[in-house]
Coordinates of C-alpha atoms in Angstrom, one line a residue:
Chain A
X1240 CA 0.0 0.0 0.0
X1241 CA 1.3 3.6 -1.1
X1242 CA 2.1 5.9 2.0
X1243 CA 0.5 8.3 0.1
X1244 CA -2.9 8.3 -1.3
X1245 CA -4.3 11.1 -3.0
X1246 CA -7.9 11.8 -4.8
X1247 CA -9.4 11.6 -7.5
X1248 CA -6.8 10.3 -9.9
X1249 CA -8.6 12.6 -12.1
X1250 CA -10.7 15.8 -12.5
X1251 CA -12.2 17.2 -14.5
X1252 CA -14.0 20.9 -14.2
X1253 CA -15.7 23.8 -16.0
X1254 CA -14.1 27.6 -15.8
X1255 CA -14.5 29.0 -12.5
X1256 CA -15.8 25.9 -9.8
X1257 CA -14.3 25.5 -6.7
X1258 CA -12.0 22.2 -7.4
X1259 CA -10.6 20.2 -3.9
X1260 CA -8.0 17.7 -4.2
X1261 CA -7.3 15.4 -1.1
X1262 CA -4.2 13.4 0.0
X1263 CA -3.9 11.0 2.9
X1264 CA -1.1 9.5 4.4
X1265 CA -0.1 6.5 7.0
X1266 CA 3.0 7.7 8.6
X1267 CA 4.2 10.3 11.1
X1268 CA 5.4 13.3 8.8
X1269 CA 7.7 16.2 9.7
X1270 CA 6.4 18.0 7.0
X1271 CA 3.7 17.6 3.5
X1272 CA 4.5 19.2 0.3
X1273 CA 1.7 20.5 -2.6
X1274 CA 3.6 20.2 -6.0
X1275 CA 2.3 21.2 -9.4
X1276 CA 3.7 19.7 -12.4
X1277 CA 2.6 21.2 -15.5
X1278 CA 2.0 18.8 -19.2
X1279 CA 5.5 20.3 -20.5
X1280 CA 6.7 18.6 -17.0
X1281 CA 8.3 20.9 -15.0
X1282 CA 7.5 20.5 -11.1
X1283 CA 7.1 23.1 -9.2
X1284 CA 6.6 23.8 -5.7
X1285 CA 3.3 24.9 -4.1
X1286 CA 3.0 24.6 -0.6
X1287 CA 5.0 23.1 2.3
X1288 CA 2.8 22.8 5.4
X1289 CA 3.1 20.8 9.1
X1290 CA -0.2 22.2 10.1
X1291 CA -2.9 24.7 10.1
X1292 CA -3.6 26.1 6.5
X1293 CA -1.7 28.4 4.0
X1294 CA -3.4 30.6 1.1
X1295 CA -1.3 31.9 -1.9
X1296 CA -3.4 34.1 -4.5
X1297 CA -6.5 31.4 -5.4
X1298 CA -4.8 28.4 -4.0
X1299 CA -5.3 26.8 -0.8
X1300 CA -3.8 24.2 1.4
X1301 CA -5.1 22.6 5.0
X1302 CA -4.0 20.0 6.9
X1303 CA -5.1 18.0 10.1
X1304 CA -2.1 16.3 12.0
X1305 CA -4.4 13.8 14.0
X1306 CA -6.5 12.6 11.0
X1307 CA -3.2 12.5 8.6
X1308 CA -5.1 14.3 5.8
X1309 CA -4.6 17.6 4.0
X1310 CA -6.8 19.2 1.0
X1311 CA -5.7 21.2 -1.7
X1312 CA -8.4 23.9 -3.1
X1313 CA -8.6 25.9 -5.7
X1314 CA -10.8 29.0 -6.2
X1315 CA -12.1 30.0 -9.3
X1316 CA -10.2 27.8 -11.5
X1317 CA -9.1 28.6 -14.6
X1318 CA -7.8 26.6 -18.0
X1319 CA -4.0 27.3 -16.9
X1320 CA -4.7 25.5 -13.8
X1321 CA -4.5 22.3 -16.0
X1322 CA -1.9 20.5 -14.5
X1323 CA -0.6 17.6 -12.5
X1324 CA -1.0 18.0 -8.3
X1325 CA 1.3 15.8 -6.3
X1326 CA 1.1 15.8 -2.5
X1327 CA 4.2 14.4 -0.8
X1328 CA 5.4 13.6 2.8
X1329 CA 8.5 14.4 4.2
X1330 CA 9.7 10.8 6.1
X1331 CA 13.6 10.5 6.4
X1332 CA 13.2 11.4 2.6
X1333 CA 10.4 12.2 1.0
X1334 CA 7.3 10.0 -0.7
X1335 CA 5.0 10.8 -3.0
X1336 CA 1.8 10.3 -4.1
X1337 CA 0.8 9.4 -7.6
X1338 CA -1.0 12.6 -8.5
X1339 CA -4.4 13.8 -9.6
X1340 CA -4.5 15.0 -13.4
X1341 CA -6.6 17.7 -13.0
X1342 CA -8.4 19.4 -16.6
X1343 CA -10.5 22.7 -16.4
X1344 CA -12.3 23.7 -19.2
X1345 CA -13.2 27.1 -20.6
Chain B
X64 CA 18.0 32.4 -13.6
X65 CA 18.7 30.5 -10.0
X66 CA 17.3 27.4 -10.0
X67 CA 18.5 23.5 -10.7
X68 CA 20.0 23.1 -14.1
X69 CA 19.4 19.4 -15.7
X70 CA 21.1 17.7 -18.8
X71 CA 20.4 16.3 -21.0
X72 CA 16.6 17.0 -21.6
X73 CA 16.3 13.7 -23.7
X74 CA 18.3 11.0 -24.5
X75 CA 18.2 7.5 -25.9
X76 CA 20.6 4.4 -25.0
X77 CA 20.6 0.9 -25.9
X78 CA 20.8 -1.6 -23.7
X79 CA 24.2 -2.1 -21.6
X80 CA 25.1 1.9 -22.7
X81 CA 26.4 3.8 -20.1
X82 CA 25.6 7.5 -19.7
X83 CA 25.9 10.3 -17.1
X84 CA 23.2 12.6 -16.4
X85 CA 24.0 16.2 -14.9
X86 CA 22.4 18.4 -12.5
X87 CA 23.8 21.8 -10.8
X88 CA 21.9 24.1 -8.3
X89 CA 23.3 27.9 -7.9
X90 CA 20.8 28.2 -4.6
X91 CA 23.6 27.3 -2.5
X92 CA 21.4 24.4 -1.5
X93 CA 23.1 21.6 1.1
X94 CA 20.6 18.7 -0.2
X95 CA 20.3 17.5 -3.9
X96 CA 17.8 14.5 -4.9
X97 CA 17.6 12.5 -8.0
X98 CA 14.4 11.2 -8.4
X99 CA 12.6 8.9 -11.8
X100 CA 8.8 9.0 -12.4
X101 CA 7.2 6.4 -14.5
X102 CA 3.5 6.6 -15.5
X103 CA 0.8 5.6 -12.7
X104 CA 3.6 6.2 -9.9
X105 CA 4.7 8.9 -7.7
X106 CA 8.2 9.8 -7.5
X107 CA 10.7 7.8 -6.5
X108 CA 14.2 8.6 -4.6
X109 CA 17.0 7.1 -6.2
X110 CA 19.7 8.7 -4.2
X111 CA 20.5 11.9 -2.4
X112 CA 22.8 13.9 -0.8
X113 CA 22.5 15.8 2.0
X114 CA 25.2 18.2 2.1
X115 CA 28.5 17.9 -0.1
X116 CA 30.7 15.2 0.4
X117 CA 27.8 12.6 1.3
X118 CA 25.4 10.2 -0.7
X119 CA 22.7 8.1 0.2
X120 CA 21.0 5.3 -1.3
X121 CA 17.0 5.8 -1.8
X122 CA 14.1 3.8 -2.6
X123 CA 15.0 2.4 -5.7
X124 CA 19.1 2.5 -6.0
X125 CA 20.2 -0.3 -8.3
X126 CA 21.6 0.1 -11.6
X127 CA 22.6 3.9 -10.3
X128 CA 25.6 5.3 -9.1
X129 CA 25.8 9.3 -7.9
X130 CA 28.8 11.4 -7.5
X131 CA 28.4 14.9 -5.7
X132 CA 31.2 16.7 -6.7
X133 CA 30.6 19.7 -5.4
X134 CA 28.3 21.7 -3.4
X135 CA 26.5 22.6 -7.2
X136 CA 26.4 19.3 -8.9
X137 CA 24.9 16.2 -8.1
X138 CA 25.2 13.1 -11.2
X139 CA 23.9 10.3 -11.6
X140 CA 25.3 6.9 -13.7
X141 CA 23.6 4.3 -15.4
X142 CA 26.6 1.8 -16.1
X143 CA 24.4 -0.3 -18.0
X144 CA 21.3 0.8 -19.0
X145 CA 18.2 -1.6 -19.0
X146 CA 14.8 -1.2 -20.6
X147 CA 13.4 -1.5 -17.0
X148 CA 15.6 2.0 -16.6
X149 CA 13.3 4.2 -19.1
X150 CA 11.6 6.6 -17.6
X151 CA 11.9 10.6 -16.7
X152 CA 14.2 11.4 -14.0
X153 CA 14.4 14.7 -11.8
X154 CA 17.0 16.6 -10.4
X155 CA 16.3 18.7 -7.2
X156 CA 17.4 20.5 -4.5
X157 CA 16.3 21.8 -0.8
X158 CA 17.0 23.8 1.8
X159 CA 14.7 25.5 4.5
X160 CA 12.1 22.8 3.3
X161 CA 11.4 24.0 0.1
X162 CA 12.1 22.1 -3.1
X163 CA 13.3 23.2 -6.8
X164 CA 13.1 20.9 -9.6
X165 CA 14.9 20.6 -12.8
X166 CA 13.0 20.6 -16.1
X167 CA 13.7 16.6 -16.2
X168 CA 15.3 14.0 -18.5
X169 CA 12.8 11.7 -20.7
X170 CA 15.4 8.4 -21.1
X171 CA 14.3 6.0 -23.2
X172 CA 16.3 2.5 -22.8
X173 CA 15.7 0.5 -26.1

């Protein structure tokens, strides 16, 4: 079983809805990472949280320690949000999860 | 631009080909990653390094060597290349908890 599950695999969304991705994980963490990796592939970092919440522009991040879940949310998406969202844990190293290909159309 | 430099972008080897790919960071970052990603899967740690002068084996080590020869550059050898090794590999570095990624090599292994 993957230390780190995230959902849905995929999503797909029209202009402007409120999209939520989630990630859950089985271990202790120091740390969780939001990474976006656009279709040319180029990763690049979004968030890097231990708890609480963090906001940049129409992106989103939460997470809850005890329940070993965070949420990624994004506001008023937009085509160019297209992308690929990997959550990842920081262990001794760092896993990942497998991503969720998310499309938004105009 | 800062950020983490990776060579090449693509390549393809036959199998038992041996080839070097290159990765340098101008961050000053202490820790440097080399990761592959193959379709359906998360990324994987091949090996890293956590300050200069140090290597460590990751998740999924054999068939790869890594040489950190400097506080900028981090490589990483395929002696023999194997089908089993195509895939698109990442370059990265940390510091303070936040990650930069290269732009990725797309290795084919025919």
């Amino acid at each position: 079983k993957n230390e780190v599950e995230q959902s849905p695999q995929n999503l797909t969304a029209q202009e402007g809805e409120f999209i939520t991705i989630n990630c859950s994980y089985s271990v202790g963490i120091s740390a969780l990472h939001w990474l976006q990796q656009h279709p040319g592939g180029g990763i690049v970092s979004l968030f890097m949280l231990s708890s609480g919440k963090k906001k940049h522009g129409r992106l989103i991040a939460t997470i809850n320690i005890q329940e070993k879940h965070s949420s990624l949310h994004i506001t008023a998406s937009h085509p160019r949000d297209s992308a690929v969202y990997i959550c990842a844990v920081r262990l001794d190293d760092m896993r990942f999860g497998a991503g969720t290909r998310l499309t938004v159309k105009p | 631009n800062a950020g983490v430099t990776q060579t090449p972008k693509f390549q393809v080897l036959k199998t038992g080909q041996s080839m070097t790919l290159q990765c340098a960071q101008d961050m000053n970052h202490n820790s440097m990653y080399w990761y592959r990603q193959d379709p359906g899967m998360g990324l994987r740690l091949i090996y890293y390094s956590a300050s200069e002068g140090t290597t460590d084996k990751g998740e999924v080590p054999n068939g790869y060597n890594v040489s950190r020869l400097n506080k900028r550059e981090f490589s990483l050898r395929l002696e023999s290349a194997a089908p089993s090794q195509t895939s698109v590999y990442f370059c990265a570095s940390m510091q303070l908890g936040g990650y930069t990624f290269g732009s990725g090599t797309r290795l084919t292994v025919v």
